[in-house]
Amino acid sequence: MVTMETISVAELLDSGIEDASAERDMGRGGPPTWRELGLQSMSAALVESLSRRGSRFFEALCQWPRWHALNERALAVTHHPLLMAESARQIAAALELRHLTRADANRLQPVSVSLGVDPRAQPVERGAASDVLVHVTVSDLVVRVGTVVAYRLTAEFFHAGTRFGACGMTLAHPSGPRPEVTPTPCPGLLRPVPAAVGASAEPDVLLARGPQGRLVIAPCDPGHPVLLPGRPALLPALAVMEAGRQATLLYRGALPSAVAGIAVRLDAPVPSRGAVVEVVAEGGASRFLVKAGEQIAARGTVTVLRS
């Protein structure tokens, strides 16, 4: 029988550290490698350091390359909003590895993510990379049989002293069973051009038009290094979030720069190919549902600024 335990955040987050305000890069042993963070290559790493700042507070330094796989290829680049979510996910992996003393050995995954960005304050990069400071808060830890099985991470993002966005992320084991998934065949698909869905290049496009005009998830690159590393059978939360963003831009005919917020919640496993995306516009926000067969597997919102 699974039991809940009452335990302080300090006990779970490196209770042995005496000086919580001291400068410490990634705690013990220096920065983790890209392999320790579960990444496919060194180029995918965004987090450079993580320092303890209190009983449940941390500070991270990130570097966002101008030529990141999700960014546009332009002289002046406004970073893709998912870099906030991916940075938060990598920070969570580093935190579990070095600071969360009772984390589940099977790495927890994002099951709900929400982010907001101020387009007026977003860094625009003309050089090699943008240095980003992140203030991190850990809360809502859930412990079962002495193991952390869920928690919430909140990250605030700063560039050159200005706050430009925030991301909240709940990490846990994904809801429902994780069966062997057979990709749904999708014959006769019509793929939109990258610009129509706010993608920088064709490999970044996750959507296509199926029979009866339905919008389905059919990644152009099933092993996309950021969205689908390792060619997973089930879509990670960040890929579902990006599918919702692309579907909303296509549905509304909006520009990527108009997106000020994205949120997603996974309710069931989402297959890597064949799930249907439905979008309903409601003023400045759009709701989207992701259906695997007849089941609603995920739901979310995309906030679009009025022109």
C-alpha positions as a Markdown table, in Angstrom:
| # | Residue | x | y | z |
|---|---|---|---|---|
| 1 | Met | 0.0 | 0.0 | 0.0 |
| 2 | Val | 1.3 | 3.4 | -0.9 |
| 3 | Thr | 1.5 | 5.8 | 2.0 |
| 4 | Met | 2.1 | 9.6 | 2.1 |
| 5 | Glu | 4.8 | 10.9 | 4.4 |
| 6 | Thr | 5.2 | 14.3 | 6.0 |
| 7 | Ile | 8.7 | 15.6 | 5.5 |
| 8 | Ser | 10.2 | 19.1 | 5.2 |
| 9 | Val | 11.4 | 20.6 | 2.0 |
| 10 | Ala | 14.8 | 21.2 | 3.6 |
| 11 | Glu | 15.1 | 17.5 | 4.4 |
| 12 | Leu | 14.5 | 16.6 | 0.7 |
| 13 | Leu | 16.6 | 19.4 | -0.8 |
| 14 | Asp | 20.1 | 18.8 | 0.4 |
| 15 | Ser | 19.6 | 19.2 | 4.1 |
| 16 | Gly | 23.3 | 18.7 | 4.7 |
| 17 | Ile | 24.3 | 22.0 | 3.0 |
| 18 | Glu | 25.0 | 24.5 | 5.8 |
| 19 | Asp | 25.5 | 27.7 | 3.8 |
| 20 | Ala | 22.6 | 27.8 | 1.4 |
| 21 | Ser | 23.6 | 31.2 | 0.0 |
| 22 | Ala | 27.1 | 30.1 | -1.0 |
| 23 | Glu | 28.1 | 30.0 | -4.6 |
| 24 | Arg | 28.0 | 26.4 | -5.8 |
| 25 | Asp | 27.9 | 25.3 | -9.4 |
| 26 | Met | 25.6 | 22.4 | -9.6 |
| 27 | Gly | 26.3 | 21.3 | -6.0 |
| 28 | Arg | 28.6 | 18.3 | -5.7 |
| 29 | Gly | 31.0 | 17.3 | -8.5 |
| 30 | Gly | 30.6 | 20.3 | -10.8 |
| 31 | Pro | 28.1 | 20.7 | -13.7 |
| 32 | Pro | 26.5 | 17.5 | -14.9 |
| 33 | Thr | 27.2 | 16.4 | -18.4 |
| 34 | Trp | 24.7 | 16.4 | -21.2 |
| 35 | Arg | 24.4 | 12.7 | -20.9 |
| 36 | Glu | 23.5 | 13.0 | -17.2 |
| 37 | Leu | 20.7 | 15.4 | -18.1 |
| 38 | Gly | 19.3 | 12.9 | -20.6 |
| 39 | Leu | 20.2 | 14.9 | -23.7 |
| 40 | Gln | 21.2 | 13.5 | -27.1 |
| 41 | Ser | 24.1 | 15.8 | -27.7 |
| 42 | Met | 26.2 | 18.6 | -26.1 |
| 43 | Ser | 24.6 | 21.1 | -28.4 |
| 44 | Ala | 21.2 | 20.5 | -26.7 |
| 45 | Ala | 22.5 | 21.7 | -23.3 |
| 46 | Leu | 21.1 | 25.0 | -22.2 |
| 47 | Val | 22.0 | 25.0 | -18.5 |
| 48 | Glu | 25.5 | 26.1 | -17.5 |
| 49 | Ser | 25.2 | 26.2 | -13.7 |
| 50 | Leu | 22.8 | 25.7 | -10.8 |
| 51 | Ser | 23.4 | 27.3 | -7.3 |
| 52 | Arg | 21.6 | 26.9 | -4.1 |
| 53 | Arg | 20.0 | 30.1 | -2.8 |
| 54 | Gly | 17.8 | 29.0 | 0.1 |
| 55 | Ser | 15.8 | 26.0 | 1.5 |
| 56 | Arg | 13.8 | 25.8 | -1.7 |
| 57 | Phe | 15.3 | 28.4 | -4.0 |
| 58 | Phe | 18.0 | 28.1 | -6.7 |
| 59 | Glu | 19.6 | 30.2 | -9.3 |
| 60 | Ala | 20.6 | 28.9 | -12.7 |
| 61 | Leu | 22.6 | 30.4 | -15.5 |
| 62 | Cys | 21.6 | 29.4 | -19.0 |
| 63 | Gln | 23.0 | 30.1 | -22.4 |
| 64 | Trp | 20.6 | 30.2 | -25.4 |
| 65 | Pro | 22.4 | 29.8 | -28.7 |
| 66 | Arg | 21.3 | 32.1 | -31.5 |
| 67 | Trp | 21.4 | 29.0 | -33.8 |
| 68 | His | 19.4 | 26.7 | -31.6 |
| 69 | Ala | 17.4 | 24.1 | -33.5 |
| 70 | Leu | 14.1 | 25.8 | -32.8 |
| 71 | Asn | 15.1 | 29.4 | -33.6 |
| 72 | Glu | 14.7 | 31.1 | -36.9 |
| 73 | Arg | 17.7 | 31.7 | -39.1 |
| 74 | Ala | 17.9 | 35.4 | -39.1 |
| 75 | Leu | 20.4 | 38.2 | -38.4 |
| 76 | Ala | 18.4 | 39.2 | -35.3 |
| 77 | Val | 16.7 | 36.3 | -33.5 |
| 78 | Thr | 14.0 | 36.3 | -30.9 |
| 79 | His | 14.3 | 33.1 | -29.1 |
| 80 | His | 11.6 | 30.4 | -29.4 |
| 81 | Pro | 9.4 | 30.4 | -26.3 |
| 82 | Leu | 10.0 | 26.7 | -25.8 |
| 83 | Leu | 13.5 | 27.5 | -24.8 |
| 84 | Met | 12.1 | 28.6 | -21.5 |
| 85 | Ala | 10.3 | 25.2 | -21.0 |
| 86 | Glu | 13.3 | 23.2 | -22.1 |
| 87 | Ser | 15.6 | 25.2 | -19.8 |
| 88 | Ala | 13.2 | 24.5 | -16.9 |
| 89 | Arg | 13.1 | 20.8 | -17.8 |
| 90 | Gln | 16.9 | 20.6 | -17.8 |
| 91 | Ile | 17.1 | 22.5 | -14.5 |
| 92 | Ala | 14.7 | 20.0 | -13.0 |
| 93 | Ala | 17.0 | 17.1 | -14.2 |
| 94 | Ala | 20.0 | 18.8 | -12.7 |
| 95 | Leu | 18.1 | 19.5 | -9.4 |
| 96 | Glu | 17.0 | 15.8 | -9.2 |
| 97 | Leu | 20.5 | 14.6 | -9.9 |
| 98 | Arg | 22.4 | 16.9 | -7.4 |
| 99 | His | 19.9 | 18.3 | -4.8 |
| 100 | Leu | 16.7 | 16.3 | -4.6 |
| 101 | Thr | 18.0 | 13.7 | -2.1 |
| 102 | Arg | 15.0 | 11.3 | -2.4 |
| 103 | Ala | 14.1 | 11.6 | -6.1 |
| 104 | Asp | 12.7 | 8.6 | -8.0 |
| 105 | Ala | 15.4 | 6.7 | -9.8 |
| 106 | Asn | 13.1 | 6.7 | -12.8 |
| 107 | Arg | 13.4 | 10.3 | -13.8 |
| 108 | Leu | 10.2 | 12.3 | -13.4 |
| 109 | Gln | 8.7 | 13.9 | -16.5 |
| 110 | Pro | 6.8 | 17.1 | -17.1 |
| 111 | Val | 3.1 | 16.4 | -17.0 |
| 112 | Ser | 1.9 | 20.0 | -17.0 |
| 113 | Val | 3.7 | 23.1 | -18.2 |
| 114 | Ser | 2.7 | 26.7 | -18.5 |
| 115 | Leu | 4.8 | 29.6 | -19.7 |
| 116 | Gly | 4.3 | 33.3 | -20.2 |
| 117 | Val | 6.5 | 35.8 | -22.0 |
| 118 | Asp | 6.6 | 39.6 | -22.4 |
| 119 | Pro | 7.3 | 40.1 | -26.1 |
| 120 | Arg | 8.6 | 43.6 | -25.4 |
| 121 | Ala | 11.3 | 42.3 | -23.0 |
| 122 | Gln | 12.3 | 39.1 | -24.8 |
| 123 | Pro | 16.0 | 39.1 | -25.7 |
| 124 | Val | 16.9 | 39.6 | -29.3 |
| 125 | Glu | 20.2 | 37.9 | -30.2 |
| 126 | Arg | 22.5 | 39.3 | -32.9 |
| 127 | Gly | 25.6 | 37.5 | -31.6 |
| 128 | Ala | 26.4 | 34.0 | -30.7 |
| 129 | Ala | 24.2 | 33.4 | -27.7 |
| 130 | Ser | 22.1 | 35.1 | -25.0 |
| 131 | Asp | 23.0 | 34.7 | -21.3 |
| 132 | Val | 19.9 | 34.1 | -19.2 |
| 133 | Leu | 19.6 | 34.2 | -15.4 |
| 134 | Val | 16.9 | 32.0 | -13.9 |
| 135 | His | 15.4 | 32.2 | -10.4 |
| 136 | Val | 14.0 | 28.8 | -9.5 |
| 137 | Thr | 11.5 | 27.8 | -6.8 |
| 138 | Val | 10.7 | 24.2 | -5.8 |
| 139 | Ser | 7.3 | 23.4 | -4.1 |
| 140 | Asp | 4.5 | 20.9 | -3.7 |
| 141 | Leu | 6.7 | 17.9 | -3.2 |
| 142 | Val | 4.8 | 14.6 | -3.0 |
| 143 | Val | 6.5 | 11.8 | -1.2 |
| 144 | Arg | 5.5 | 8.1 | -1.2 |
| 145 | Val | 7.3 | 5.4 | 0.7 |
| 146 | Gly | 10.3 | 7.7 | 1.2 |
| 147 | Thr | 10.6 | 8.7 | -2.5 |
| 148 | Val | 9.7 | 12.0 | -4.2 |
| 149 | Val | 7.2 | 11.1 | -6.9 |
| 150 | Ala | 6.1 | 14.6 | -7.9 |
| 151 | Tyr | 6.9 | 18.3 | -7.4 |
| 152 | Arg | 6.5 | 21.7 | -9.0 |
| 153 | Leu | 9.2 | 23.9 | -10.3 |
| 154 | Thr | 8.7 | 27.6 | -11.0 |
| 155 | Ala | 11.3 | 29.5 | -13.1 |
| 156 | Glu | 11.6 | 33.2 | -13.7 |
| 157 | Phe | 13.8 | 34.3 | -16.6 |
| 158 | Phe | 15.9 | 37.4 | -16.8 |
| 159 | His | 18.2 | 38.9 | -19.4 |
| 160 | Ala | 20.4 | 42.0 | -18.8 |
| 161 | Gly | 18.5 | 42.5 | -15.5 |
| 162 | Thr | 15.1 | 42.5 | -17.0 |
| 163 | Arg | 12.5 | 39.8 | -16.3 |
| 164 | Phe | 11.0 | 38.6 | -19.6 |
| 165 | Gly | 9.1 | 35.4 | -18.8 |
| 166 | Ala | 8.2 | 32.7 | -16.4 |
| 167 | Cys | 7.5 | 28.9 | -16.6 |
| 168 | Gly | 5.7 | 26.6 | -14.2 |
| 169 | Met | 6.2 | 22.9 | -14.5 |
| 170 | Thr | 4.8 | 19.9 | -12.6 |
| 171 | Leu | 7.0 | 16.8 | -12.8 |
| 172 | Ala | 5.7 | 13.4 | -12.0 |
| 173 | His | 5.1 | 10.0 | -13.7 |
| 174 | Pro | 2.9 | 10.5 | -16.7 |
| 175 | Ser | -0.8 | 9.7 | -16.1 |
| 176 | Gly | -2.2 | 6.3 | -17.1 |
| 177 | Pro | -0.3 | 3.3 | -18.4 |
| 178 | Arg | 2.4 | 3.5 | -21.0 |
| 179 | Pro | 1.5 | 0.7 | -23.4 |
| 180 | Glu | 3.4 | -0.3 | -26.5 |
| 181 | Val | 2.1 | 2.2 | -29.0 |
| 182 | Thr | 1.8 | 1.4 | -32.7 |
| 183 | Pro | 1.9 | 4.7 | -34.7 |
| 184 | Thr | -1.4 | 5.3 | -36.5 |
| 185 | Pro | -1.0 | 5.3 | -40.3 |
| 186 | Cys | -1.9 | 8.6 | -41.8 |
| 187 | Pro | -2.1 | 8.3 | -45.6 |
| 188 | Gly | -2.6 | 11.3 | -47.9 |
| 189 | Leu | -1.4 | 14.0 | -45.4 |
| 190 | Leu | -0.9 | 17.6 | -46.5 |
| 191 | Arg | 1.8 | 19.3 | -44.6 |
| 192 | Pro | 1.7 | 23.1 | -44.0 |
| 193 | Val | 4.7 | 25.2 | -44.9 |
| 194 | Pro | 6.9 | 26.0 | -41.8 |
| 195 | Ala | 6.0 | 29.7 | -41.8 |
| 196 | Ala | 2.3 | 28.9 | -41.4 |
| 197 | Val | 2.9 | 27.1 | -38.1 |
| 198 | Gly | 5.7 | 29.3 | -36.8 |
| 199 | Ala | 8.4 | 26.8 | -37.5 |
| 200 | Ser | 11.9 | 27.8 | -38.5 |
| 201 | Ala | 12.4 | 24.9 | -40.9 |
| 202 | Glu | 10.5 | 21.9 | -42.3 |
| 203 | Pro | 11.9 | 19.3 | -39.8 |
| 204 | Asp | 10.3 | 21.4 | -37.0 |
| 205 | Val | 6.8 | 21.0 | -38.4 |
| 206 | Leu | 4.7 | 18.6 | -36.2 |
| 207 | Leu | 1.3 | 18.8 | -38.0 |
| 208 | Ala | -0.4 | 17.8 | -41.2 |
| 209 | Arg | -3.9 | 17.9 | -42.6 |
| 210 | Gly | -5.6 | 14.4 | -42.7 |
| 211 | Pro | -8.9 | 13.2 | -44.0 |
| 212 | Gln | -11.9 | 15.6 | -43.7 |
| 213 | Gly | -9.4 | 18.4 | -43.0 |
| 214 | Arg | -8.5 | 17.1 | -39.5 |
| 215 | Leu | -5.3 | 18.4 | -38.1 |
| 216 | Val | -3.1 | 15.5 | -36.9 |
| 217 | Ile | 0.3 | 15.2 | -35.2 |
| 218 | Ala | 2.7 | 13.8 | -37.8 |
| 219 | Pro | 6.2 | 15.0 | -37.1 |
| 220 | Cys | 8.3 | 15.7 | -40.2 |
| 221 | Asp | 11.3 | 14.6 | -38.2 |
| 222 | Pro | 10.3 | 11.7 | -35.8 |
| 223 | Gly | 13.6 | 12.0 | -34.1 |
| 224 | His | 13.8 | 15.8 | -33.7 |
| 225 | Pro | 16.8 | 16.5 | -31.4 |
| 226 | Val | 14.8 | 18.9 | -29.2 |
| 227 | Leu | 11.2 | 17.9 | -29.4 |
| 228 | Leu | 11.5 | 14.1 | -30.0 |
| 229 | Pro | 15.0 | 13.0 | -28.9 |
| 230 | Gly | 15.5 | 9.3 | -29.2 |
| 231 | Arg | 12.4 | 8.8 | -31.4 |
| 232 | Pro | 10.0 | 8.2 | -28.6 |
| 233 | Ala | 6.8 | 6.2 | -29.1 |
| 234 | Leu | 4.9 | 8.7 | -26.9 |
| 235 | Leu | 5.1 | 12.5 | -27.2 |
| 236 | Pro | 6.8 | 14.4 | -24.4 |
| 237 | Ala | 4.8 | 17.3 | -22.9 |
| 238 | Leu | 7.0 | 19.9 | -24.6 |
| 239 | Ala | 6.3 | 18.4 | -28.0 |
| 240 | Val | 2.5 | 18.4 | -27.2 |
| 241 | Met | 2.9 | 22.0 | -26.2 |
| 242 | Glu | 4.6 | 22.9 | -29.5 |
| 243 | Ala | 1.9 | 21.0 | -31.4 |
| 244 | Gly | -0.7 | 23.2 | -29.7 |
| 245 | Arg | 1.3 | 26.3 | -30.5 |
| 246 | Gln | 1.6 | 25.3 | -34.2 |
| 247 | Ala | -2.1 | 24.4 | -34.5 |
| 248 | Thr | -3.1 | 27.7 | -33.0 |
| 249 | Leu | -0.9 | 29.8 | -35.3 |
| 250 | Leu | -2.3 | 27.8 | -38.3 |
| 251 | Tyr | -5.9 | 28.1 | -37.1 |
| 252 | Arg | -5.7 | 31.9 | -36.4 |
| 253 | Gly | -3.3 | 32.9 | -39.1 |
| 254 | Ala | -1.2 | 34.6 | -36.4 |
| 255 | Leu | 2.5 | 35.4 | -36.3 |
| 256 | Pro | 4.8 | 33.6 | -33.8 |
| 257 | Ser | 5.7 | 36.9 | -32.2 |
| 258 | Ala | 2.0 | 37.3 | -31.1 |
| 259 | Val | 2.2 | 34.3 | -28.7 |
| 260 | Ala | 2.4 | 35.5 | -25.1 |
| 261 | Gly | 1.6 | 32.3 | -23.3 |
| 262 | Ile | 1.3 | 28.5 | -23.7 |
| 263 | Ala | 0.0 | 25.9 | -21.3 |
| 264 | Val | -0.5 | 22.1 | -21.6 |
| 265 | Arg | -1.6 | 19.3 | -19.3 |
| 266 | Leu | -1.2 | 15.6 | -20.1 |
| 267 | Asp | -4.1 | 13.4 | -19.1 |
| 268 | Ala | -3.1 | 10.2 | -21.0 |
| 269 | Pro | -0.3 | 9.0 | -23.2 |
| 270 | Val | -0.1 | 10.8 | -26.6 |
| 271 | Pro | 1.2 | 8.6 | -29.5 |
| 272 | Ser | 4.0 | 10.1 | -31.5 |
| 273 | Arg | 1.9 | 10.0 | -34.7 |
| 274 | Gly | -1.8 | 10.2 | -35.5 |
| 275 | Ala | -3.3 | 12.1 | -32.6 |
| 276 | Val | -5.9 | 14.7 | -33.7 |
| 277 | Val | -5.5 | 18.4 | -32.6 |
| 278 | Glu | -8.7 | 20.5 | -32.3 |
| 279 | Val | -8.5 | 24.3 | -31.7 |
| 280 | Val | -11.2 | 26.6 | -30.5 |
| 281 | Ala | -10.5 | 30.4 | -30.4 |
| 282 | Glu | -11.9 | 32.5 | -27.5 |
| 283 | Gly | -10.9 | 36.1 | -27.8 |
| 284 | Gly | -7.2 | 36.4 | -27.2 |
| 285 | Ala | -6.8 | 32.8 | -26.1 |
| 286 | Ser | -7.3 | 29.6 | -27.9 |
| 287 | Arg | -8.0 | 26.2 | -26.3 |
| 288 | Phe | -6.7 | 23.1 | -27.9 |
| 289 | Leu | -7.5 | 19.4 | -27.3 |
| 290 | Val | -5.3 | 16.5 | -28.3 |
| 291 | Lys | -7.2 | 13.3 | -28.9 |
| 292 | Ala | -5.8 | 9.8 | -29.2 |
| 293 | Gly | -8.6 | 7.8 | -30.7 |
| 294 | Glu | -11.8 | 8.9 | -28.8 |
| 295 | Gln | -9.9 | 9.8 | -25.7 |
| 296 | Ile | -8.8 | 13.3 | -24.8 |
| 297 | Ala | -5.1 | 12.8 | -24.0 |
| 298 | Ala | -4.0 | 16.4 | -23.5 |
| 299 | Arg | -5.5 | 19.9 | -23.3 |
| 300 | Gly | -4.0 | 23.3 | -23.3 |
| 301 | Thr | -4.3 | 27.0 | -24.1 |
| 302 | Val | -2.3 | 29.5 | -26.3 |
| 303 | Thr | -2.6 | 33.2 | -25.5 |
| 304 | Val | -2.2 | 35.4 | -28.6 |
| 305 | Leu | -1.8 | 39.2 | -28.4 |
| 306 | Arg | -4.4 | 41.2 | -30.3 |
| 307 | Ser | -2.9 | 43.0 | -33.3 |
